[in-house]
mmCIF file with all atom_site columns, C-alpha atoms in Angstrom:
data_model
loop_
_atom_site.group_PDB
_atom_site.id
_atom_site.type_symbol
_atom_site.label_atom_id
_atom_site.label_alt_id
_atom_site.label_comp_id
_atom_site.label_asym_id
_atom_site.label_entity_id
_atom_site.label_seq_id
_atom_site.pdbx_PDB_ins_code
_atom_site.Cartn_x
_atom_site.Cartn_y
_atom_site.Cartn_z
_atom_site.occupancy
_atom_site.B_iso_or_equiv
_atom_site.pdbx_formal_charge
_atom_site.auth_seq_id
_atom_site.auth_comp_id
_atom_site.auth_asym_id
_atom_site.auth_atom_id
_atom_site.pdbx_PDB_model_num
ATOM 1   C CA . UNK A 1 1   ? 137.439 109.928 95.534  1.00 39.00 ? 1   UNK A CA 1
ATOM 2   C CA . UNK A 1 2   ? 136.766 112.753 97.958  1.00 38.00 ? 2   UNK A CA 1
ATOM 3   C CA . UNK A 1 3   ? 133.931 115.184 97.452  1.00 40.00 ? 3   UNK A CA 1
ATOM 4   C CA . UNK A 1 4   ? 134.813 118.900 97.646  1.00 41.00 ? 4   UNK A CA 1
ATOM 5   C CA . UNK A 1 5   ? 133.293 119.025 101.139 1.00 40.00 ? 5   UNK A CA 1
ATOM 6   C CA . UNK A 1 6   ? 135.458 116.114 102.318 1.00 39.00 ? 6   UNK A CA 1
ATOM 7   C CA . UNK A 1 7   ? 138.591 117.389 100.550 1.00 41.00 ? 7   UNK A CA 1
ATOM 8   C CA . UNK A 1 8   ? 138.307 120.606 102.534 1.00 42.00 ? 8   UNK A CA 1
ATOM 9   C CA . UNK A 1 9   ? 139.226 118.864 105.788 1.00 40.00 ? 9   UNK A CA 1
ATOM 10  C CA . UNK A 1 10  ? 142.586 117.684 104.500 1.00 40.00 ? 10  UNK A CA 1
ATOM 11  C CA . UNK A 1 11  ? 144.373 120.726 105.938 1.00 41.00 ? 11  UNK A CA 1
ATOM 12  C CA . UNK A 1 12  ? 145.904 120.403 109.391 1.00 40.00 ? 12  UNK A CA 1
ATOM 13  C CA . UNK A 1 13  ? 143.846 123.168 110.969 1.00 39.00 ? 13  UNK A CA 1
ATOM 14  C CA . UNK A 1 14  ? 140.966 123.194 108.517 1.00 43.00 ? 14  UNK A CA 1
ATOM 15  C CA . UNK A 1 15  ? 137.428 123.498 109.801 1.00 44.00 ? 15  UNK A CA 1
ATOM 16  C CA . UNK A 1 16  ? 135.610 121.005 107.587 1.00 44.00 ? 16  UNK A CA 1
ATOM 17  C CA . UNK A 1 17  ? 132.361 122.889 107.581 1.00 47.00 ? 17  UNK A CA 1
ATOM 18  C CA . UNK A 1 18  ? 133.676 126.313 106.581 1.00 45.00 ? 18  UNK A CA 1
ATOM 19  C CA . UNK A 1 19  ? 132.133 126.248 103.097 1.00 47.00 ? 19  UNK A CA 1
ATOM 20  C CA . UNK A 1 20  ? 129.022 124.282 103.997 1.00 50.00 ? 20  UNK A CA 1
ATOM 21  C CA . UNK A 1 21  ? 125.731 126.046 104.353 1.00 50.00 ? 21  UNK A CA 1
ATOM 22  C CA . UNK A 1 22  ? 123.056 125.796 106.992 1.00 51.00 ? 22  UNK A CA 1
ATOM 23  C CA . UNK A 1 23  ? 119.963 124.047 105.652 1.00 52.00 ? 23  UNK A CA 1
ATOM 24  C CA . UNK A 1 24  ? 117.269 126.311 104.214 1.00 48.00 ? 24  UNK A CA 1
ATOM 25  C CA . UNK A 1 25  ? 114.630 127.484 106.647 1.00 50.00 ? 25  UNK A CA 1
ATOM 26  C CA . UNK A 1 26  ? 111.134 128.693 105.875 1.00 50.00 ? 26  UNK A CA 1
ATOM 27  C CA . UNK A 1 27  ? 111.757 128.750 102.125 1.00 49.00 ? 27  UNK A CA 1
ATOM 28  C CA . UNK A 1 28  ? 114.888 130.913 102.437 1.00 48.00 ? 28  UNK A CA 1
ATOM 29  C CA . UNK A 1 29  ? 118.145 130.113 100.696 1.00 48.00 ? 29  UNK A CA 1
ATOM 30  C CA . UNK A 1 30  ? 120.698 128.226 102.780 1.00 46.00 ? 30  UNK A CA 1
ATOM 31  C CA . UNK A 1 31  ? 122.893 130.458 104.922 1.00 48.00 ? 31  UNK A CA 1
ATOM 32  C CA . UNK A 1 32  ? 126.634 130.318 105.407 1.00 49.00 ? 32  UNK A CA 1
ATOM 33  C CA . UNK A 1 33  ? 128.052 130.439 108.913 1.00 50.00 ? 33  UNK A CA 1
ATOM 34  C CA . UNK A 1 34  ? 127.794 134.002 110.132 1.00 52.00 ? 34  UNK A CA 1
ATOM 35  C CA . UNK A 1 35  ? 124.743 134.745 107.967 1.00 51.00 ? 35  UNK A CA 1
ATOM 36  C CA . UNK A 1 36  ? 121.239 135.357 109.198 1.00 49.00 ? 36  UNK A CA 1
ATOM 37  C CA . UNK A 1 37  ? 117.866 134.394 107.790 1.00 49.00 ? 37  UNK A CA 1
ATOM 38  C CA . UNK A 1 38  ? 116.676 137.954 108.303 1.00 54.00 ? 38  UNK A CA 1
ATOM 39  C CA . UNK A 1 39  ? 115.633 137.160 111.856 1.00 54.00 ? 39  UNK A CA 1
ATOM 40  C CA . UNK A 1 40  ? 118.560 138.944 113.492 1.00 55.00 ? 40  UNK A CA 1
ATOM 41  C CA . UNK A 1 41  ? 120.141 135.659 114.620 1.00 53.00 ? 41  UNK A CA 1
ATOM 42  C CA . UNK A 1 42  ? 123.672 134.987 113.421 1.00 52.00 ? 42  UNK A CA 1
ATOM 43  C CA . UNK A 1 43  ? 124.097 131.291 112.735 1.00 52.00 ? 43  UNK A CA 1
ATOM 44  C CA . UNK A 1 44  ? 127.255 129.816 114.150 1.00 56.00 ? 44  UNK A CA 1
ATOM 45  C CA . UNK A 1 45  ? 128.648 126.355 113.400 1.00 58.00 ? 45  UNK A CA 1
ATOM 46  C CA . UNK A 1 46  ? 129.941 125.741 116.890 1.00 61.00 ? 46  UNK A CA 1
ATOM 47  C CA . UNK A 1 47  ? 126.485 126.420 118.276 1.00 62.00 ? 47  UNK A CA 1
ATOM 48  C CA . UNK A 1 48  ? 124.792 124.318 115.590 1.00 65.00 ? 48  UNK A CA 1
ATOM 49  C CA . UNK A 1 49  ? 127.037 121.303 116.193 1.00 69.00 ? 49  UNK A CA 1
ATOM 50  C CA . UNK A 1 50  ? 126.169 121.382 119.864 1.00 73.00 ? 50  UNK A CA 1
ATOM 51  C CA . UNK A 1 51  ? 122.478 122.047 119.433 1.00 76.00 ? 51  UNK A CA 1
ATOM 52  C CA . UNK A 1 52  ? 119.495 119.718 119.566 1.00 81.00 ? 52  UNK A CA 1
ATOM 53  C CA . UNK A 1 53  ? 118.103 121.442 116.456 1.00 78.00 ? 53  UNK A CA 1
ATOM 54  C CA . UNK A 1 54  ? 120.394 119.477 114.131 1.00 80.00 ? 54  UNK A CA 1
ATOM 55  C CA . UNK A 1 55  ? 118.249 117.906 111.398 1.00 82.00 ? 55  UNK A CA 1
ATOM 56  C CA . UNK A 1 56  ? 120.246 115.620 109.080 1.00 84.00 ? 56  UNK A CA 1
ATOM 57  C CA . UNK A 1 57  ? 117.470 115.236 106.518 1.00 82.00 ? 57  UNK A CA 1
ATOM 58  C CA . UNK A 1 58  ? 118.068 118.862 105.483 1.00 76.00 ? 58  UNK A CA 1
ATOM 59  C CA . UNK A 1 59  ? 121.606 118.088 104.347 1.00 78.00 ? 59  UNK A CA 1
ATOM 60  C CA . UNK A 1 60  ? 123.096 116.572 101.205 1.00 79.00 ? 60  UNK A CA 1
ATOM 61  C CA . UNK A 1 61  ? 124.820 113.268 101.974 1.00 82.00 ? 61  UNK A CA 1
ATOM 62  C CA . UNK A 1 62  ? 128.214 114.566 100.798 1.00 82.00 ? 62  UNK A CA 1
ATOM 63  C CA . UNK A 1 63  ? 127.913 117.438 103.270 1.00 79.00 ? 63  UNK A CA 1
ATOM 64  C CA . UNK A 1 64  ? 126.929 114.985 106.010 1.00 84.00 ? 64  UNK A CA 1
ATOM 65  C CA . UNK A 1 65  ? 130.177 113.100 105.372 1.00 85.00 ? 65  UNK A CA 1
ATOM 66  C CA . UNK A 1 66  ? 132.131 116.277 106.085 1.00 83.00 ? 66  UNK A CA 1
ATOM 67  C CA . UNK A 1 67  ? 130.016 116.976 109.164 1.00 84.00 ? 67  UNK A CA 1
ATOM 68  C CA . UNK A 1 68  ? 130.657 113.490 110.546 1.00 88.00 ? 68  UNK A CA 1
ATOM 69  C CA . UNK A 1 69  ? 134.392 113.865 110.035 1.00 88.00 ? 69  UNK A CA 1
ATOM 70  C CA . UNK A 1 70  ? 134.300 117.289 111.663 1.00 85.00 ? 70  UNK A CA 1
ATOM 71  C CA . UNK A 1 71  ? 132.959 115.797 114.903 1.00 89.00 ? 71  UNK A CA 1
ATOM 72  C CA . UNK A 1 72  ? 136.163 113.773 115.223 1.00 92.00 ? 72  UNK A CA 1
ATOM 73  C CA . UNK A 1 73  ? 138.305 116.766 114.226 1.00 88.00 ? 73  UNK A CA 1
ATOM 74  C CA . UNK A 1 74  ? 136.573 119.216 116.576 1.00 85.00 ? 74  UNK A CA 1
ATOM 75  C CA . UNK A 1 75  ? 136.756 116.784 119.501 1.00 90.00 ? 75  UNK A CA 1
ATOM 76  C CA . UNK A 1 76  ? 140.523 116.640 119.006 1.00 91.00 ? 76  UNK A CA 1
ATOM 77  C CA . UNK A 1 77  ? 140.608 112.899 118.324 1.00 93.00 ? 77  UNK A CA 1
ATOM 78  C CA . UNK A 1 78  ? 142.234 113.206 114.885 1.00 91.00 ? 78  UNK A CA 1
ATOM 79  C CA . UNK A 1 79  ? 145.194 115.061 116.357 1.00 92.00 ? 79  UNK A CA 1
ATOM 80  C CA . UNK A 1 80  ? 145.417 113.179 119.656 1.00 93.00 ? 80  UNK A CA 1
ATOM 81  C CA . UNK A 1 81  ? 145.270 109.709 118.089 1.00 94.00 ? 81  UNK A CA 1
ATOM 82  C CA . UNK A 1 82  ? 147.138 110.693 114.912 1.00 93.00 ? 82  UNK A CA 1
ATOM 83  C CA . UNK A 1 83  ? 144.352 109.572 112.607 1.00 92.00 ? 83  UNK A CA 1
ATOM 84  C CA . UNK A 1 84  ? 145.231 110.331 108.996 1.00 90.00 ? 84  UNK A CA 1
ATOM 85  C CA . UNK A 1 85  ? 142.484 112.386 107.388 1.00 88.00 ? 85  UNK A CA 1
ATOM 86  C CA . UNK A 1 86  ? 142.425 109.996 104.435 1.00 88.00 ? 86  UNK A CA 1
ATOM 87  C CA . UNK A 1 87  ? 141.644 107.152 106.848 1.00 90.00 ? 87  UNK A CA 1
ATOM 88  C CA . UNK A 1 88  ? 138.882 109.135 108.541 1.00 90.00 ? 88  UNK A CA 1
ATOM 89  C CA . UNK A 1 89  ? 137.391 110.150 105.191 1.00 87.00 ? 89  UNK A CA 1
ATOM 90  C CA . UNK A 1 90  ? 137.458 106.543 104.004 1.00 89.00 ? 90  UNK A CA 1
ATOM 91  C CA . UNK A 1 91  ? 135.711 105.387 107.180 1.00 90.00 ? 91  UNK A CA 1
ATOM 92  C CA . UNK A 1 92  ? 132.950 107.969 106.761 1.00 89.00 ? 92  UNK A CA 1
ATOM 93  C CA . UNK A 1 93  ? 132.440 106.993 103.123 1.00 88.00 ? 93  UNK A CA 1
ATOM 94  C CA . UNK A 1 94  ? 132.335 103.285 103.969 1.00 90.00 ? 94  UNK A CA 1
ATOM 95  C CA . UNK A 1 95  ? 129.787 103.835 106.731 1.00 90.00 ? 95  UNK A CA 1
ATOM 96  C CA . UNK A 1 96  ? 127.590 105.674 104.245 1.00 89.00 ? 96  UNK A CA 1
ATOM 97  C CA . UNK A 1 97  ? 128.162 102.897 101.716 1.00 88.00 ? 97  UNK A CA 1
ATOM 98  C CA . UNK A 1 98  ? 126.819 100.111 103.933 1.00 85.00 ? 98  UNK A CA 1
ATOM 99  C CA . UNK A 1 99  ? 123.740 101.944 105.181 1.00 85.00 ? 99  UNK A CA 1
ATOM 100 C CA . UNK A 1 100 ? 120.576 100.855 103.433 1.00 80.00 ? 100 UNK A CA 1
ATOM 101 C CA . UNK A 1 101 ? 118.046 103.243 101.928 1.00 85.00 ? 101 UNK A CA 1
ATOM 102 C CA . UNK A 1 102 ? 115.111 102.820 104.266 1.00 83.00 ? 102 UNK A CA 1
ATOM 103 C CA . UNK A 1 103 ? 112.843 105.042 106.334 1.00 72.00 ? 103 UNK A CA 1
ATOM 104 C CA . UNK A 1 104 ? 114.670 104.916 109.674 1.00 80.00 ? 104 UNK A CA 1
ATOM 105 C CA . UNK A 1 105 ? 117.924 102.969 109.960 1.00 84.00 ? 105 UNK A CA 1
ATOM 106 C CA . UNK A 1 106 ? 119.641 104.949 107.218 1.00 87.00 ? 106 UNK A CA 1
ATOM 107 C CA . UNK A 1 107 ? 122.656 107.232 106.820 1.00 91.00 ? 107 UNK A CA 1
ATOM 108 C CA . UNK A 1 108 ? 120.791 110.270 108.174 1.00 91.00 ? 108 UNK A CA 1
ATOM 109 C CA . UNK A 1 109 ? 119.957 108.293 111.331 1.00 90.00 ? 109 UNK A CA 1
ATOM 110 C CA . UNK A 1 110 ? 123.665 107.525 111.776 1.00 93.00 ? 110 UNK A CA 1
ATOM 111 C CA . UNK A 1 111 ? 124.468 111.234 111.429 1.00 92.00 ? 111 UNK A CA 1
ATOM 112 C CA . UNK A 1 112 ? 121.726 112.226 113.868 1.00 91.00 ? 112 UNK A CA 1
ATOM 113 C CA . UNK A 1 113 ? 122.876 109.771 116.553 1.00 92.00 ? 113 UNK A CA 1
ATOM 114 C CA . UNK A 1 114 ? 126.552 110.633 116.042 1.00 95.00 ? 114 UNK A CA 1
ATOM 115 C CA . UNK A 1 115 ? 125.818 114.359 116.377 1.00 94.00 ? 115 UNK A CA 1
ATOM 116 C CA . UNK A 1 116 ? 123.901 113.770 119.623 1.00 93.00 ? 116 UNK A CA 1
ATOM 117 C CA . UNK A 1 117 ? 126.723 111.657 121.030 1.00 95.00 ? 117 UNK A CA 1
ATOM 118 C CA . UNK A 1 118 ? 129.203 114.352 119.941 1.00 94.00 ? 118 UNK A CA 1
ATOM 119 C CA . UNK A 1 119 ? 127.300 116.765 122.219 1.00 91.00 ? 119 UNK A CA 1
ATOM 120 C CA . UNK A 1 120 ? 127.594 114.302 125.106 1.00 93.00 ? 120 UNK A CA 1
ATOM 121 C CA . UNK A 1 121 ? 131.310 113.489 124.683 1.00 94.00 ? 121 UNK A CA 1
ATOM 122 C CA . UNK A 1 122 ? 132.135 117.205 124.462 1.00 90.00 ? 122 UNK A CA 1
ATOM 123 C CA . UNK A 1 123 ? 130.239 118.072 127.635 1.00 90.00 ? 123 UNK A CA 1
ATOM 124 C CA . UNK A 1 124 ? 132.484 119.362 130.436 1.00 91.00 ? 124 UNK A CA 1
ATOM 125 C CA . UNK A 1 125 ? 131.459 116.466 132.700 1.00 93.00 ? 125 UNK A CA 1
ATOM 126 C CA . UNK A 1 126 ? 132.426 113.885 130.067 1.00 93.00 ? 126 UNK A CA 1
ATOM 127 C CA . UNK A 1 127 ? 135.737 115.615 129.429 1.00 93.00 ? 127 UNK A CA 1
ATOM 128 C CA . UNK A 1 128 ? 136.446 115.753 133.176 1.00 93.00 ? 128 UNK A CA 1
ATOM 129 C CA . UNK A 1 129 ? 135.595 112.122 133.920 1.00 95.00 ? 129 UNK A CA 1
ATOM 130 C CA . UNK A 1 130 ? 136.250 110.100 130.759 1.00 95.00 ? 130 UNK A CA 1
ATOM 131 C CA . UNK A 1 131 ? 139.680 109.610 129.229 1.00 96.00 ? 131 UNK A CA 1
ATOM 132 C CA . UNK A 1 132 ? 139.903 110.731 125.582 1.00 96.00 ? 132 UNK A CA 1
ATOM 133 C CA . UNK A 1 133 ? 140.140 107.138 124.335 1.00 97.00 ? 133 UNK A CA 1
ATOM 134 C CA . UNK A 1 134 ? 136.797 106.327 125.986 1.00 97.00 ? 134 UNK A CA 1
ATOM 135 C CA . UNK A 1 135 ? 135.124 109.401 124.532 1.00 97.00 ? 135 UNK A CA 1
ATOM 136 C CA . UNK A 1 136 ? 136.571 108.495 121.121 1.00 96.00 ? 136 UNK A CA 1
ATOM 137 C CA . UNK A 1 137 ? 135.257 104.939 121.463 1.00 96.00 ? 137 UNK A CA 1
ATOM 138 C CA . UNK A 1 138 ? 131.762 106.182 122.340 1.00 96.00 ? 138 UNK A CA 1
ATOM 139 C CA . UNK A 1 139 ? 131.692 108.529 119.326 1.00 96.00 ? 139 UNK A CA 1
ATOM 140 C CA . UNK A 1 140 ? 132.969 105.754 117.055 1.00 95.00 ? 140 UNK A CA 1
ATOM 141 C CA . UNK A 1 141 ? 130.321 103.382 118.424 1.00 94.00 ? 141 UNK A CA 1
ATOM 142 C CA . UNK A 1 142 ? 127.622 105.950 117.645 1.00 95.00 ? 142 UNK A CA 1
ATOM 143 C CA . UNK A 1 143 ? 128.912 106.212 114.090 1.00 94.00 ? 143 UNK A CA 1
ATOM 144 C CA . UNK A 1 144 ? 128.821 102.450 113.592 1.00 89.00 ? 144 UNK A CA 1
ATOM 145 C CA . UNK A 1 145 ? 125.910 101.383 115.798 1.00 88.00 ? 145 UNK A CA 1
ATOM 146 C CA . UNK A 1 146 ? 123.488 100.399 113.023 1.00 83.00 ? 146 UNK A CA 1
ATOM 147 C CA . UNK A 1 147 ? 125.756 99.386  110.153 1.00 79.00 ? 147 UNK A CA 1
ATOM 148 C CA . UNK A 1 148 ? 123.863 97.455  107.472 1.00 76.00 ? 148 UNK A CA 1
ATOM 149 C CA . UNK A 1 149 ? 120.692 97.407  109.580 1.00 76.00 ? 149 UNK A CA 1
ATOM 150 C CA . UNK A 1 150 ? 118.014 95.545  107.587 1.00 78.00 ? 150 UNK A CA 1
ATOM 151 C CA . UNK A 1 151 ? 115.198 97.698  108.929 1.00 72.00 ? 151 UNK A CA 1
ATOM 152 C CA . UNK A 1 152 ? 113.417 94.937  110.836 1.00 73.00 ? 152 UNK A CA 1
ATOM 153 C CA . UNK A 1 153 ? 113.290 93.977  114.503 1.00 79.00 ? 153 UNK A CA 1
ATOM 154 C CA . UNK A 1 154 ? 114.914 90.867  115.962 1.00 76.00 ? 154 UNK A CA 1
ATOM 155 C CA . UNK A 1 155 ? 111.461 89.391  116.511 1.00 85.00 ? 155 UNK A CA 1
ATOM 156 C CA . UNK A 1 156 ? 110.505 89.875  112.871 1.00 81.00 ? 156 UNK A CA 1
ATOM 157 C CA . UNK A 1 157 ? 113.785 88.347  111.704 1.00 83.00 ? 157 UNK A CA 1
ATOM 158 C CA . UNK A 1 158 ? 113.262 85.387  114.030 1.00 84.00 ? 158 UNK A CA 1
ATOM 159 C CA . UNK A 1 159 ? 109.696 84.678  112.863 1.00 83.00 ? 159 UNK A CA 1
ATOM 160 C CA . UNK A 1 160 ? 110.488 85.200  109.185 1.00 87.00 ? 160 UNK A CA 1
ATOM 161 C CA . UNK A 1 161 ? 113.381 82.730  109.242 1.00 86.00 ? 161 UNK A CA 1
ATOM 162 C CA . UNK A 1 162 ? 115.721 85.338  107.788 1.00 86.00 ? 162 UNK A CA 1
ATOM 163 C CA . UNK A 1 163 ? 119.239 84.565  106.634 1.00 89.00 ? 163 UNK A CA 1
ATOM 164 C CA . UNK A 1 164 ? 120.563 86.734  109.451 1.00 86.00 ? 164 UNK A CA 1
ATOM 165 C CA . UNK A 1 165 ? 118.723 84.623  112.042 1.00 88.00 ? 165 UNK A CA 1
ATOM 166 C CA . UNK A 1 166 ? 120.062 81.458  110.445 1.00 87.00 ? 166 UNK A CA 1
ATOM 167 C CA . UNK A 1 167 ? 123.591 82.883  110.553 1.00 89.00 ? 167 UNK A CA 1
ATOM 168 C CA . UNK A 1 168 ? 123.556 84.489  114.031 1.00 88.00 ? 168 UNK A CA 1
ATOM 169 C CA . UNK A 1 169 ? 120.791 82.647  115.858 1.00 86.00 ? 169 UNK A CA 1
ATOM 170 C CA . UNK A 1 170 ? 117.350 83.796  117.029 1.00 84.00 ? 170 UNK A CA 1
ATOM 171 C CA . UNK A 1 171 ? 118.495 85.769  120.079 1.00 85.00 ? 171 UNK A CA 1
ATOM 172 C CA . UNK A 1 172 ? 120.054 89.177  119.570 1.00 84.00 ? 172 UNK A CA 1
ATOM 173 C CA . UNK A 1 173 ? 120.429 88.676  115.826 1.00 84.00 ? 173 UNK A CA 1
ATOM 174 C CA . UNK A 1 174 ? 120.951 92.353  115.011 1.00 75.00 ? 174 UNK A CA 1
ATOM 175 C CA . UNK A 1 175 ? 123.387 92.818  117.855 1.00 81.00 ? 175 UNK A CA 1
ATOM 176 C CA . UNK A 1 176 ? 125.572 90.059  116.407 1.00 80.00 ? 176 UNK A CA 1
ATOM 177 C CA . UNK A 1 177 ? 125.324 91.239  112.793 1.00 76.00 ? 177 UNK A CA 1
#
């Protein structure tokens, strides 16, 4: 079942983040796009998506799902590769579903890395030199790079005799998982 934030991106030209709010800052209430925090700065989604100030821990996970999907929409991949929104929404939800609750390799980490890679694949140099399918593949890889990460290093898994090491071997265990 889609959350209201995810359901919003079902429209052909919908901007999935239109009803989402910027995270609160300095104790203020969250702002909608176009609002200010009283500092004279108008907050703009397009700027925020392409900014290094993105902080996923300020967001509700349902809103992060919509943000992740919006990266693929805004980059034009949904239209260009005819990806049904239901399929994209399901992928985002499944990624969230397999991420473990741990301090670092968690769903917020996935969102943080995917947002950074979104900035890179939307850079004019990337657009000029990489075909869309390659930029799509890089963004998809960012989304899925740490699926089901157990939160331990390969060395720890090797020395602890983990099930993953037994299944995939002692070298590059996490890369094979």
